[in-house]
Amino acid sequence: MMRLLIVDDEPIERAGMEAILQKAFPDLLIAQAKNGKMAIELTDSFQPDLVLMDIMMPGMSGLEAIETIQISHPTIKFVMVTAFDMFDYARQAIKLGVKDYVLKPSKASEIVVTVGKVLEDCQKELEAASTSKMQSEKWKQALTLVETDIVTQLLFDHVHEVHIDMLVEMLDIHSTLEKFVVVVVLPEGALNNYLSIKERVRETGDAWVGALNGRQLPLIIFRDSKRSFRSQAIALAKAILSLDKERQGTDWFLGIGQVCQTLDEIRLSYQEALIATMDTSLAVKYRFYMDVPALTLETDTQIIKQQQKDFFDHIRLGDWMAIRTSLLDVIQQYENGGNSLIYTQQRILELLWVANRVMDEMGMEAIALFYSFQANDYRQLRTETLLLLEQMNSVYNAHYDQIEADKIHQIQQYIREHSHEDISLDTLAHKVNLSPIYISKMFKEKLGVNYIDYLTECRIEKAKKLLNDPEKSLKEITFEIGYHEPNYFSKVFKKMCGVSPKEYRKTLWSKKAEV
């Protein structure tokens, strides 16, 4: 409802003006002030959209009142009311942003036209502000989905390089900064802690917070150049664990991976963070990967990292033959290198822990992984390792067999029908009752693309059809297909189609002209 304040020192003028305007605009809420000082006070409480201000009043003039009001209420519009058509007053009023003026006396129709025109401007501005606010809120929601999806894609899936660059740009964090992964292990039923953890992480610095899958919450933390890596990570760990103490809990644990330089290396830091969570019974409820006890030979470091990376990828893809071969190869390498059984067994156990954690993230029931006894020789170690691997493979196959064959079809259909909405892996997970990680893996295995690529294809196909409509602007098409920024839509369209939306539209129109 629009609000109008009438300011005039003559009661008859105020009453007459209100009667005219109330009849013309029944929904208009009107208040009166008899002088400039009262107008200033009423403006704070009444919050008018438009003020009809008499210029010549005793004490504070109308122009002085306008100038004072504009300091704290710059969006209010003014119409000057005067009995004199004086140039100097008009010139000063224009400088103050007065929209129009009404001469006293004026015909009722003239007053209605003048005020109506300004009220219409006010209404348009309110609608534009409301639309802008709504779009801003949608944009914030979209960024939250983008953030969780980026973490999921980076840690568990191969991302199309076009999209990862654009998504990172949307989050406005310099991806060139050093970064590391923290995995927060929570007790069962800890979903209600997600938002509080996310807020606490935000308070400590730049970070991307992933989706909570099972009991693990992955965080990608950007390095603070003003502090050492260790002091930054410890401060973060204590801040998060303080939430657990507030709830009288003792079940939270954090694993902290090593610092990496690029997003391409982030998966290794994640694997290290997982390994650091192997023993959650420690008195100190956080652990750095570098502090995990190991009989590591310095020359083995790079080899071990590569082994873990390869092994992680095999697990994610469900390539159990490659997993078996990798484990046996690792055991053979350590045996040939003259390493002790204890050292080799620990390294193999670390790899199996990576596999177990990944399976847990994918929604499979994790099993307790440990050797039933200390092997006396390498032959026994191979036998025990393959037995553990068979158990894990059985869990994987049982889970996979339970999934209905039409899950992919359901996901595709949902994406096609809702491509104009903000769709995340979490959204899809709730629709088909699968974990986000498993959906990401299954989608790529079956269709050869990740879900973001498929969603983008659906949106671009819809955009092509809409571009055929000359009545629709690029901005309208942007919002209609599910994007929130026209520039971002144009970038994606050009990457996918080789030409910009404008160029594509010109091509369509030229073809029509030829016909």
XYZ file of C-alpha atoms in Angstrom:
515
model
C 0.000 0.000 0.000
C 1.379 3.395 -1.041
C 1.742 6.138 1.598
C 1.317 9.895 1.054
C 2.151 12.731 3.456
C 0.478 16.122 2.906
C 2.404 19.047 4.463
C 0.665 22.434 4.560
C 0.162 25.068 7.262
C -3.425 25.694 6.157
C -5.923 23.074 7.526
C -8.434 23.713 4.749
C -5.779 23.113 2.059
C -4.693 19.850 3.754
C -8.264 18.597 4.111
C -9.185 19.519 0.549
C -6.092 17.866 -0.902
C -6.721 14.689 1.110
C -10.367 14.503 0.000
C -9.425 14.852 -3.675
C -6.650 12.267 -3.544
C -8.496 9.766 -1.346
C -11.383 9.748 -3.816
C -9.016 9.274 -6.785
C -6.830 6.685 -5.036
C -8.965 4.728 -2.489
C -6.079 2.429 -1.480
C -3.737 5.319 -0.746
C -2.825 5.758 2.943
C -2.678 9.497 3.739
C -1.302 11.439 6.712
C -1.051 15.192 7.384
C 1.561 17.524 8.876
C 0.989 21.233 9.574
C 4.626 22.368 9.317
C 8.137 21.319 8.261
C 9.234 20.166 11.713
C 6.205 17.905 12.108
C 6.772 16.569 8.591
C 10.303 15.489 9.514
C 9.042 13.711 12.660
C 6.147 12.032 10.814
C 8.429 10.853 8.024
C 10.351 8.649 10.455
C 7.195 6.965 11.807
C 4.838 7.075 8.808
C 7.476 6.227 6.138
C 5.716 7.868 3.164
C 6.507 7.049 -0.454
C 5.499 10.545 -1.591
C 5.319 13.936 0.176
C 3.215 16.874 -1.039
C 5.224 19.770 0.445
C 3.971 23.339 0.691
C 6.953 25.577 0.041
C 5.901 28.760 1.891
C 5.250 27.862 5.546
C 6.059 29.794 8.741
C 9.231 28.732 10.524
C 10.973 25.969 8.531
C 10.280 26.300 4.814
C 9.201 23.385 2.677
C 12.545 23.316 0.841
C 14.449 23.177 4.155
C 12.217 20.307 5.292
C 12.810 18.436 2.015
C 16.569 18.850 2.363
C 16.493 17.499 5.942
C 14.223 14.545 5.097
C 16.367 13.495 2.146
C 19.391 12.981 4.390
C 17.820 9.968 6.145
C 15.193 9.042 3.508
C 16.803 9.468 0.085
C 14.192 7.344 -1.750
C 11.149 9.452 -0.803
C 9.703 11.478 -3.682
C 8.396 15.039 -3.382
C 5.830 17.176 -5.175
C 6.119 20.897 -4.472
C 2.895 22.794 -3.596
C 3.029 26.578 -3.969
C 0.762 29.547 -4.561
C 3.492 31.289 -6.555
C 5.029 30.132 -9.821
C 8.475 31.405 -8.849
C 11.551 30.494 -10.843
C 14.051 30.601 -7.951
C 12.007 28.208 -5.840
C 11.521 25.886 -8.798
C 15.234 25.846 -9.572
C 16.141 25.017 -5.960
C 13.426 22.331 -5.820
C 14.808 20.678 -8.944
C 18.255 20.529 -7.319
C 16.663 18.697 -4.372
C 15.071 16.160 -6.693
C 11.459 17.345 -6.466
C 9.525 15.404 -9.116
C 6.779 17.929 -9.954
C 4.800 20.850 -8.563
C 1.157 21.771 -7.935
C -0.045 25.380 -8.017
C -2.584 26.622 -5.484
C -5.349 26.725 -6.435
C -5.484 23.926 -9.036
C -8.275 21.892 -10.541
C -8.864 18.531 -8.854
C -8.154 16.747 -12.140
C -4.750 18.451 -12.441
C -3.808 17.455 -8.888
C -4.870 13.849 -9.525
C -2.857 13.642 -12.767
C 0.297 15.118 -11.203
C 0.179 12.989 -8.051
C -0.903 9.889 -9.985
C 2.113 10.137 -12.268
C 4.547 10.283 -9.334
C 2.724 7.499 -7.457
C 3.054 5.323 -10.563
C 6.821 5.964 -10.557
C 6.950 5.008 -6.875
C 5.078 1.763 -7.557
C 7.419 0.822 -10.389
C 10.467 1.410 -8.208
C 8.983 -0.679 -5.388
C 8.269 -3.551 -7.786
C 11.767 -3.310 -9.255
C 13.301 -3.320 -5.764
C 11.165 -6.314 -4.767
C 12.188 -8.224 -7.905
C 15.830 -7.366 -7.346
C 15.642 -8.537 -3.725
C 13.970 -11.789 -4.771
C 16.603 -12.409 -7.430
C 19.329 -11.625 -4.907
C 17.897 -14.202 -2.471
C 17.666 -16.789 -5.253
C 21.243 -16.015 -6.209
C 22.409 -16.600 -2.624
C 20.551 -19.922 -2.553
C 22.097 -20.872 -5.887
C 25.589 -20.082 -4.577
C 25.020 -22.394 -1.605
C 24.105 -25.220 -3.998
C 27.086 -24.368 -6.202
C 29.410 -24.551 -3.202
C 28.311 -28.008 -2.050
C 28.325 -29.279 -5.629
C 31.840 -27.989 -6.267
C 33.142 -29.832 -3.211
C 31.334 -33.022 -4.246
C 32.512 -32.797 -7.840
C 36.110 -32.014 -6.921
C 36.429 -34.797 -4.364
C 34.343 -37.537 -5.964
C 33.889 -36.857 -9.659
C 35.641 -35.513 -12.738
C 34.359 -32.014 -13.468
C 34.053 -30.507 -16.918
C 36.755 -27.831 -16.938
C 34.405 -25.254 -18.463
C 31.981 -25.559 -15.574
C 34.487 -25.724 -12.732
C 36.098 -22.458 -13.830
C 32.743 -20.711 -14.032
C 31.446 -22.148 -10.768
C 34.599 -21.089 -8.940
C 34.230 -17.605 -10.443
C 30.656 -17.440 -9.111
C 31.834 -18.133 -5.547
C 34.269 -15.193 -5.737
C 37.130 -17.000 -3.972
C 40.547 -17.079 -5.572
C 41.068 -20.747 -6.417
C 44.780 -20.034 -6.893
C 45.214 -19.831 -3.126
C 46.770 -22.754 -1.284
C 44.157 -25.012 0.224
C 43.663 -28.173 2.255
C 40.847 -30.565 3.101
C 39.363 -31.224 6.514
C 36.999 -34.152 7.083
C 34.668 -33.809 10.068
C 33.467 -37.192 11.353
C 30.158 -36.853 13.190
C 28.009 -39.322 15.147
C 24.890 -40.849 13.630
C 21.955 -38.473 13.294
C 24.134 -35.361 13.268
C 22.312 -33.637 10.397
C 20.993 -30.939 12.745
C 24.614 -29.848 13.384
C 25.304 -29.089 9.720
C 24.222 -25.443 9.684
C 25.979 -24.581 12.947
C 29.217 -26.131 11.663
C 28.873 -24.231 8.393
C 28.395 -20.933 10.254
C 31.379 -21.618 12.498
C 33.584 -22.456 9.489
C 32.490 -19.195 7.842
C 33.586 -17.261 10.924
C 37.118 -18.649 10.719
C 37.879 -17.700 7.091
C 37.354 -18.616 3.443
C 36.150 -22.165 2.867
C 33.840 -24.326 0.788
C 31.553 -26.596 2.802
C 30.470 -29.830 1.151
C 27.330 -31.865 1.665
C 26.980 -34.062 4.734
C 27.106 -37.658 3.511
C 26.712 -40.352 6.095
C 28.895 -39.311 9.004
C 31.484 -37.329 7.027
C 31.436 -33.614 6.249
C 34.220 -32.536 3.841
C 35.564 -28.967 3.952
C 37.944 -27.292 1.496
C 39.814 -24.635 3.487
C 41.734 -21.785 1.838
C 45.016 -20.861 3.431
C 45.328 -17.718 5.504
C 48.685 -16.198 4.553
C 48.859 -14.364 7.895
C 49.076 -17.628 9.853
C 50.937 -20.881 9.538
C 49.080 -23.874 8.131
C 49.186 -25.685 11.432
C 47.934 -22.758 13.549
C 45.106 -22.056 11.068
C 44.012 -25.703 11.004
C 44.159 -26.067 14.802
C 42.124 -22.870 15.294
C 39.513 -24.198 12.868
C 39.448 -27.613 14.542
C 38.983 -26.092 17.999
C 36.242 -23.778 16.724
C 34.308 -26.710 15.264
C 34.902 -28.978 18.258
C 33.664 -26.238 20.600
C 30.210 -26.831 19.089
C 30.448 -30.465 20.170
C 31.385 -29.406 23.713
C 28.372 -27.079 23.822
C 26.235 -30.177 23.181
C 28.107 -32.183 25.835
C 29.362 -34.530 23.130
C 32.658 -36.350 22.603
C 32.067 -38.130 19.302
C 33.305 -35.542 16.797
C 36.677 -35.975 15.130
C 38.571 -34.040 12.452
C 41.123 -35.322 9.956
C 43.343 -32.698 8.316
C 45.022 -33.263 4.941
C 48.163 -31.608 3.608
C 48.231 -28.262 1.816
C 47.984 -28.390 -1.976
C 48.502 -25.726 -4.630
C 45.758 -26.375 -7.188
C 42.218 -27.722 -7.329
C 43.536 -30.641 -9.382
C 45.475 -31.835 -6.328
C 42.632 -31.418 -3.857
C 41.540 -35.063 -4.001
C 44.897 -36.160 -2.568
C 44.440 -33.823 0.404
C 41.000 -35.370 0.911
C 42.458 -38.878 0.950
C 45.027 -37.729 3.513
C 42.267 -36.253 5.683
C 40.408 -39.574 5.548
C 43.502 -41.489 6.623
C 43.947 -39.036 9.497
C 40.503 -40.095 10.798
C 41.444 -43.771 11.040
C 41.565 -43.719 14.846
C 38.803 -41.508 16.287
C 39.389 -42.752 19.841
C 42.359 -40.418 20.379
C 42.203 -37.992 23.305
C 42.824 -35.004 21.013
C 39.867 -34.950 18.621
C 41.741 -33.796 15.552
C 44.732 -35.177 13.710
C 47.003 -34.033 10.907
C 47.873 -36.533 8.219
C 51.516 -35.654 8.810
C 51.110 -36.821 12.413
C 49.792 -40.280 11.547
C 52.457 -42.698 12.821
C 54.159 -44.479 9.989
C 57.423 -46.209 9.285
C 57.657 -44.230 6.068
C 60.842 -44.255 4.065
C 61.505 -40.767 2.696
C 62.036 -42.046 -0.838
C 58.624 -43.733 -0.782
C 56.579 -40.564 -0.198
C 55.733 -39.717 -3.825
C 55.122 -43.370 -4.700
C 52.726 -43.750 -1.754
C 50.802 -40.614 -2.733
C 50.383 -41.836 -6.294
C 49.301 -45.269 -5.068
C 46.650 -43.694 -2.851
C 45.377 -41.491 -5.680
C 45.114 -44.401 -8.133
C 43.507 -46.610 -5.514
C 40.987 -43.904 -4.626
C 39.935 -43.557 -8.280
C 39.534 -47.330 -8.703
C 37.244 -47.471 -5.666
C 35.163 -44.558 -6.868
C 34.714 -46.254 -10.251
C 34.082 -49.695 -8.740
C 36.939 -51.312 -10.670
C 37.560 -54.216 -8.295
C 39.905 -56.065 -10.605
C 42.148 -52.990 -10.756
C 41.874 -52.643 -6.963
C 42.989 -56.251 -6.461
C 45.869 -55.823 -8.900
C 46.945 -52.549 -7.250
C 47.027 -54.051 -3.771
C 49.023 -57.080 -4.867
C 51.422 -54.844 -6.806
C 51.976 -52.652 -3.744
C 52.673 -55.681 -1.569
C 55.104 -57.016 -4.186
C 56.918 -53.659 -4.413
C 57.423 -53.471 -0.679
C 58.542 -57.091 -0.504
C 61.052 -56.541 -3.307
C 62.271 -53.402 -1.546
C 63.059 -55.335 1.620
C 60.511 -53.478 3.762
C 59.293 -54.965 7.022
C 55.927 -56.732 7.224
C 54.692 -54.191 9.790
C 55.449 -51.276 7.457
C 53.798 -52.971 4.459
C 50.749 -54.043 6.451
C 50.210 -50.476 7.677
C 50.436 -49.109 4.153
C 47.920 -51.647 2.836
C 45.594 -50.925 5.731
C 45.724 -47.221 4.912
C 44.672 -47.978 1.337
C 41.827 -50.172 2.547
C 40.696 -47.395 4.861
C 40.508 -45.048 1.896
C 38.314 -47.589 0.111
C 36.114 -48.040 3.163
C 35.605 -44.309 3.637
C 34.731 -43.803 -0.029
C 32.194 -46.639 0.094
C 30.679 -45.084 3.203
C 30.397 -41.742 1.377
C 28.615 -43.561 -1.472
C 25.953 -44.808 0.920
C 27.239 -48.321 1.530
C 27.441 -49.827 4.979
C 31.091 -49.658 6.017
C 32.658 -52.718 7.621
C 35.330 -52.878 10.294
C 38.674 -53.266 8.563
C 41.503 -54.905 10.459
C 43.811 -57.862 10.104
C 42.844 -60.729 12.383
C 46.511 -61.336 13.197
C 49.972 -60.052 12.443
C 51.136 -61.874 9.320
C 54.281 -63.975 9.706
C 55.267 -63.631 6.066
C 54.221 -61.917 2.853
C 52.179 -64.920 1.690
C 49.934 -64.637 4.741
C 49.655 -60.873 4.242
C 48.439 -61.392 0.643
C 45.867 -63.958 1.761
C 44.503 -61.777 4.571
C 44.413 -58.685 2.327
C 42.426 -60.465 -0.377
C 39.953 -61.749 2.232
C 39.325 -58.192 3.419
C 38.963 -57.075 -0.175
C 36.408 -59.807 -0.894
C 34.312 -58.627 2.054
C 34.337 -55.078 0.741
C 33.509 -56.240 -2.785
C 30.527 -58.209 -1.464
C 29.178 -55.113 0.299
C 29.653 -53.081 -2.889
C 27.908 -55.633 -5.123
C 25.009 -56.106 -2.700
C 24.443 -52.380 -2.597
C 24.679 -52.056 -6.368
C 22.210 -54.914 -6.955
C 19.599 -53.215 -4.774
C 19.471 -50.165 -7.004
C 16.581 -50.245 -9.438
C 17.402 -50.133 -13.121
C 15.223 -47.096 -13.714
C 17.083 -44.776 -11.320
C 19.021 -43.125 -14.137
C 15.798 -42.661 -16.106
C 14.131 -41.069 -13.076
C 17.042 -38.691 -12.620
C 17.120 -37.711 -16.295
C 13.372 -37.106 -16.341
C 13.522 -34.994 -13.187
C 16.384 -32.883 -14.560
C 14.558 -32.318 -17.853
C 11.337 -31.279 -16.120
C 13.027 -29.099 -13.493
C 16.033 -27.751 -15.411
C 14.791 -24.206 -14.732
C 15.259 -24.762 -10.989
C 18.426 -24.886 -8.862
C 19.162 -28.635 -8.900
C 21.927 -30.038 -6.706
C 23.171 -33.561 -6.107
C 21.402 -33.384 -2.738
C 18.116 -32.596 -4.499
C 18.513 -35.595 -6.804
C 19.559 -37.776 -3.873
C 16.301 -37.050 -2.043
C 14.247 -37.743 -5.169
C 15.660 -41.225 -5.822
C 16.770 -42.148 -2.288
C 20.472 -42.543 -3.100
C 23.556 -40.790 -1.772
C 24.829 -37.746 -3.740
C 28.198 -39.415 -4.247
C 26.677 -42.583 -5.646
C 24.418 -40.627 -7.997
C 27.411 -38.705 -9.317
C 29.328 -41.923 -9.964
C 26.388 -43.830 -11.449
C 25.336 -40.952 -13.701
C 28.788 -40.619 -15.184
C 29.249 -44.377 -15.593
C 25.935 -44.850 -17.391
C 25.794 -41.678 -19.495
C 29.446 -40.669 -19.811
C 28.795 -37.156 -18.450
C 28.281 -35.721 -14.987
C 24.911 -34.361 -13.970
C 25.992 -30.700 -14.327
C 26.827 -31.298 -17.998
C 23.440 -32.959 -18.525
C 21.603 -30.163 -16.695
C 23.462 -27.604 -18.795
C 22.523 -29.421 -22.019
C 18.840 -29.366 -20.998
C 18.996 -25.659 -20.213
C 20.794 -24.768 -23.432
C 18.302 -26.773 -25.528
C 15.470 -24.892 -23.845
C 17.310 -21.602 -24.427
C 17.609 -22.365 -28.162
C 13.835 -22.723 -28.406
C 13.205 -19.533 -26.442
C 15.673 -17.564 -28.570
C 13.323 -18.211 -31.462
C 10.786 -15.941 -29.747
C 11.643 -12.303 -30.616
C 9.457 -11.051 -27.749
C 11.742 -12.555 -25.094
C 14.859 -10.692 -23.978
C 18.097 -12.455 -23.085
C 17.529 -11.502 -19.450
C 14.087 -13.125 -19.439
C 15.466 -16.271 -21.074
C 18.295 -16.389 -18.510
C 15.871 -16.573 -15.582
C 13.391 -18.815 -17.405
C 15.945 -21.585 -18.025
C 17.342 -21.524 -14.482
C 20.320 -19.164 -14.484
C 20.566 -16.024 -12.361
C 23.151 -14.012 -14.274
C 22.818 -13.134 -18.012
C 26.616 -12.888 -18.373
C 27.083 -16.375 -16.944
C 24.368 -17.761 -19.232
C 26.068 -16.172 -22.260
C 29.421 -17.712 -21.324
C 27.930 -21.187 -20.934
C 25.939 -20.881 -24.170
C 29.013 -19.838 -26.137
C 31.069 -22.689 -24.657
C 28.374 -25.193 -25.586
C 27.314 -23.818 -28.982
C 30.359 -21.944 -30.228
C 28.414 -18.698 -30.620
C 26.824 -16.224 -28.228
C 23.030 -16.214 -27.679
C 22.753 -12.968 -29.661
C 24.670 -14.470 -32.599
C 22.553 -17.627 -32.447
C 19.346 -15.548 -32.469
C 20.566 -13.562 -35.497
C 21.225 -16.856 -37.316
C 17.662 -18.034 -36.581
C 16.163 -14.777 -37.814
C 18.290 -14.731 -40.983
C 17.108 -18.272 -41.799
C 13.495 -17.168 -41.338
C 14.107 -14.195 -43.617
C 15.487 -16.480 -46.345
C 12.367 -18.641 -46.171
